[in-house]
Coordinates of C-alpha atoms in Angstrom, one line a residue:
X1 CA 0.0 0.0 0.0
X2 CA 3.0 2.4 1.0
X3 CA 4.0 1.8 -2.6
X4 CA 0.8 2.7 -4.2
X5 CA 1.0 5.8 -2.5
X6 CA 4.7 6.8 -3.5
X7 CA 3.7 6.1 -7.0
X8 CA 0.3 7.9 -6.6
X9 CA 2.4 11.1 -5.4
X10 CA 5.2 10.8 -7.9
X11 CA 2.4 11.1 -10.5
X12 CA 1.1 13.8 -9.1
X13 CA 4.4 15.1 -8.9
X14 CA 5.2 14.4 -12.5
X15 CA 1.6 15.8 -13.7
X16 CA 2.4 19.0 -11.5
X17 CA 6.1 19.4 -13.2
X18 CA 4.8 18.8 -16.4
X19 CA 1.8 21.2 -16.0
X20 CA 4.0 24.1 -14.7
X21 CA 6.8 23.8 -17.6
X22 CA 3.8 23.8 -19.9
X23 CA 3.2 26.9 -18.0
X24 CA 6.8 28.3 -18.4
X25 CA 6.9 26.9 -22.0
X26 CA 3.5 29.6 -22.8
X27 CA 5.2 32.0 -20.5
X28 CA 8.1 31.9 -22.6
X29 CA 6.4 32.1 -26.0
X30 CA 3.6 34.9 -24.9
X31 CA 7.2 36.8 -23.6
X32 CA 9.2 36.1 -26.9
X33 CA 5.7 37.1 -28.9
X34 CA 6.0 40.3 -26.8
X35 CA 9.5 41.2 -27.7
X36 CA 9.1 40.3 -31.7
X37 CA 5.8 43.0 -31.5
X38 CA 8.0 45.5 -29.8
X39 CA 10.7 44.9 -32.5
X40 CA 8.4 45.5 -34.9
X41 CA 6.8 48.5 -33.5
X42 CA 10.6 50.1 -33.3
X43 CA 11.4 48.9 -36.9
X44 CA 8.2 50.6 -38.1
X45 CA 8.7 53.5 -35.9
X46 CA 12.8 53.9 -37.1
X47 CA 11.2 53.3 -40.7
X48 CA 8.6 56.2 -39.9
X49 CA 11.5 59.0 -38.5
X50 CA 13.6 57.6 -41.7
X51 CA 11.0 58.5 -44.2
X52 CA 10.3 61.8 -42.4
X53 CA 13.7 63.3 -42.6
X54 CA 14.3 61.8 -46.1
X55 CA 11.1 64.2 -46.7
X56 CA 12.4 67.3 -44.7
X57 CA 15.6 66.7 -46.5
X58 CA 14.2 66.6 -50.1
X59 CA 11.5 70.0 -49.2
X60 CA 15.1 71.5 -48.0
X61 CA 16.4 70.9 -50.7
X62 CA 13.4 71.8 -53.4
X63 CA 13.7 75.1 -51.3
X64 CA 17.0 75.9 -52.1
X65 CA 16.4 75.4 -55.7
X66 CA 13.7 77.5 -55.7
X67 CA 15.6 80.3 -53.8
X68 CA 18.5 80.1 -56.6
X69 CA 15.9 80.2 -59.4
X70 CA 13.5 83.1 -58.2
X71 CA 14.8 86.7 -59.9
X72 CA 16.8 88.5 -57.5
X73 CA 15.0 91.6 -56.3
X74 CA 15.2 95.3 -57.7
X75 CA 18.8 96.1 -56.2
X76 CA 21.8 98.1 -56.7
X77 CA 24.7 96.9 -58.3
X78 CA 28.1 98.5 -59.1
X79 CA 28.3 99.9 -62.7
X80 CA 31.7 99.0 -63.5
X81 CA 31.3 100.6 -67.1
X82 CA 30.0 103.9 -66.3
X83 CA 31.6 106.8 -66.8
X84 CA 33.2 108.9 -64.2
X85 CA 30.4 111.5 -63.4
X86 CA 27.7 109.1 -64.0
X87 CA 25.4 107.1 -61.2
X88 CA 26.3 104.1 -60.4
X89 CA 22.7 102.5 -59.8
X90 CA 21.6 99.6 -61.7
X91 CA 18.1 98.3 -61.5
X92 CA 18.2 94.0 -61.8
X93 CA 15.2 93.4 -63.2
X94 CA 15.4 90.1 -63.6
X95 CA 18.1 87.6 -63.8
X96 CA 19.6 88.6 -67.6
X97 CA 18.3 92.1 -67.8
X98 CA 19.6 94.9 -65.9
X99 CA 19.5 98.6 -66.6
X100 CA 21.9 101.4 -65.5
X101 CA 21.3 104.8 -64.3
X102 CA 22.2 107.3 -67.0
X103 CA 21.8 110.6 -65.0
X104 CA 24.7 112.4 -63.9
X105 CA 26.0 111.7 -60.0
X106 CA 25.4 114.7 -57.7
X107 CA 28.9 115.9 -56.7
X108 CA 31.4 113.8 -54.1
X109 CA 28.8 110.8 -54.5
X110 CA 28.6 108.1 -57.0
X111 CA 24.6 108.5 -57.2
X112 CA 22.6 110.6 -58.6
X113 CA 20.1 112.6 -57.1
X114 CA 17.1 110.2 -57.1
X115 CA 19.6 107.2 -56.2
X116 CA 21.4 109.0 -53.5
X117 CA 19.6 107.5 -51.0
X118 CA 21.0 103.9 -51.5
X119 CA 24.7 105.5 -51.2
X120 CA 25.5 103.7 -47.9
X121 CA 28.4 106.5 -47.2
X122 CA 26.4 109.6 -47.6
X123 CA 25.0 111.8 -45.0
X124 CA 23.9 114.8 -46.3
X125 CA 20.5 113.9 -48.1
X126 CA 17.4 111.9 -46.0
X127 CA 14.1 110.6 -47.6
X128 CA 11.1 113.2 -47.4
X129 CA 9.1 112.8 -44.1
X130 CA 5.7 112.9 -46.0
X131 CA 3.5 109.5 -45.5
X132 CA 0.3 109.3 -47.0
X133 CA -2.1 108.4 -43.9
X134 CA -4.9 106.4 -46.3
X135 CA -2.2 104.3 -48.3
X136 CA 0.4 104.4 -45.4
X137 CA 3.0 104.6 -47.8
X138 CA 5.6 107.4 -47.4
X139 CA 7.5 109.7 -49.9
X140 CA 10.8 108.6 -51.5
X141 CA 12.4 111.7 -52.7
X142 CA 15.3 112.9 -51.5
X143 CA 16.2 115.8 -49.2
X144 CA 18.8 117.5 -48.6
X145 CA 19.2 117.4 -44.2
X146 CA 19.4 120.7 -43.3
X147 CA 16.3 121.5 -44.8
X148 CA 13.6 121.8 -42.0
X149 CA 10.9 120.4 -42.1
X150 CA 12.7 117.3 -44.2
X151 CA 9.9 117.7 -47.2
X152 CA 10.5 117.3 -50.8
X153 CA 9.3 120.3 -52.6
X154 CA 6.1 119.0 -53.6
X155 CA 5.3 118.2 -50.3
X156 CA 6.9 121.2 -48.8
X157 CA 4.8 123.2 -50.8
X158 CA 1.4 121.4 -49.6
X159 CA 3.0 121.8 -45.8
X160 CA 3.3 125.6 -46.3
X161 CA -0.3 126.2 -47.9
X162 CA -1.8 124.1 -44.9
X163 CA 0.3 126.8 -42.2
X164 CA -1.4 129.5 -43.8
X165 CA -4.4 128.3 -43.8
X166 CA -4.5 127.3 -40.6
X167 CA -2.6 130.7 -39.5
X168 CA -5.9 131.9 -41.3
X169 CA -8.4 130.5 -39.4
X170 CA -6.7 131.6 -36.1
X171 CA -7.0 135.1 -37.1
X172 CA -10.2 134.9 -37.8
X173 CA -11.5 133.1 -34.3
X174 CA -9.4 135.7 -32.7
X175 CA -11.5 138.4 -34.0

């Protein structure tokens, strides 16, 4: 009887191994099942960030390009065949046209007088202080500083008619 019962608990010890490595054996494979998925989920992911900075790379570049093949904008450039007394201003107007300045440079500049204002060195003319409130765009004529009020003539002249008009009225509520 002692017998029976050794070999009735060595089954039951056998069963109870063999059921828990069945147990570690799905442990294992739900674990290795879990790490294959995670690889996969960084490949794709490393795949993903790949792609994306191949794409930022080509729209970098495809930006460039287009920055080297837009016109350049209205600029000055050096006019290396001009003649001494002549203004140095060039307008680019696109990239294989470009036309010179013909008028004659104001004295001790290399501008003339409606280009002076892009002579980098000069100091004795400023841009006309007239802005037109409903456009908001101001007046690009040249004046000379010591000038005051800083108005091109036109503009000047419009300054000097309101004064008197308004020196006008005054007179006129004073008495």
């Amino acid at each position: 009887f002692y017998f029976l019962f050794l070999k009735k608990n060595e089954t039951h010890k056998v069963l109870l191994y063999k059921a828990l490595w069945k147990q570690e054996d799905l442990d294992m494979k739900l674990i290795q099942q879990e790490e294959l998925e995670n690889e996969k989920q960084q490949q794709e992911l490393q795949e993903q960030q790949l792609k994306e900075q191949l794409l930022l790379q080509q729209q970098q570049k495809e930006a460039e390009e287009l920055e080297q093949i837009q016109p350049p904008k209205i600029e000055s450039v050096p006019n290396l065949t001009r003649q001494r007394d002549q203004c140095c201003f060039i307008r680019v107007v696109n990239a294989s046209i470009s036309v010179p300045c013909i008028s004659k440079a104001v004295p001790f500049s290399s501008y003339c007088y409606h280009h002076i204002l892009n002579d980098p060195k000069q100091k004795f003319y400023a841009q006309c202080q007239h802005e037109n409130t409903t456009f908001g765009l101001k007046c690009t004529s040249p004046v000379p500083v010591w000038e005051k009020p800083i108005l091109c003539p036109y503009h000047n002249q419009s300054y000097q008619e309101q004064r008197k008009q308004q020196k006008l009225q005054k007179q006129k509520q004073q008495q």
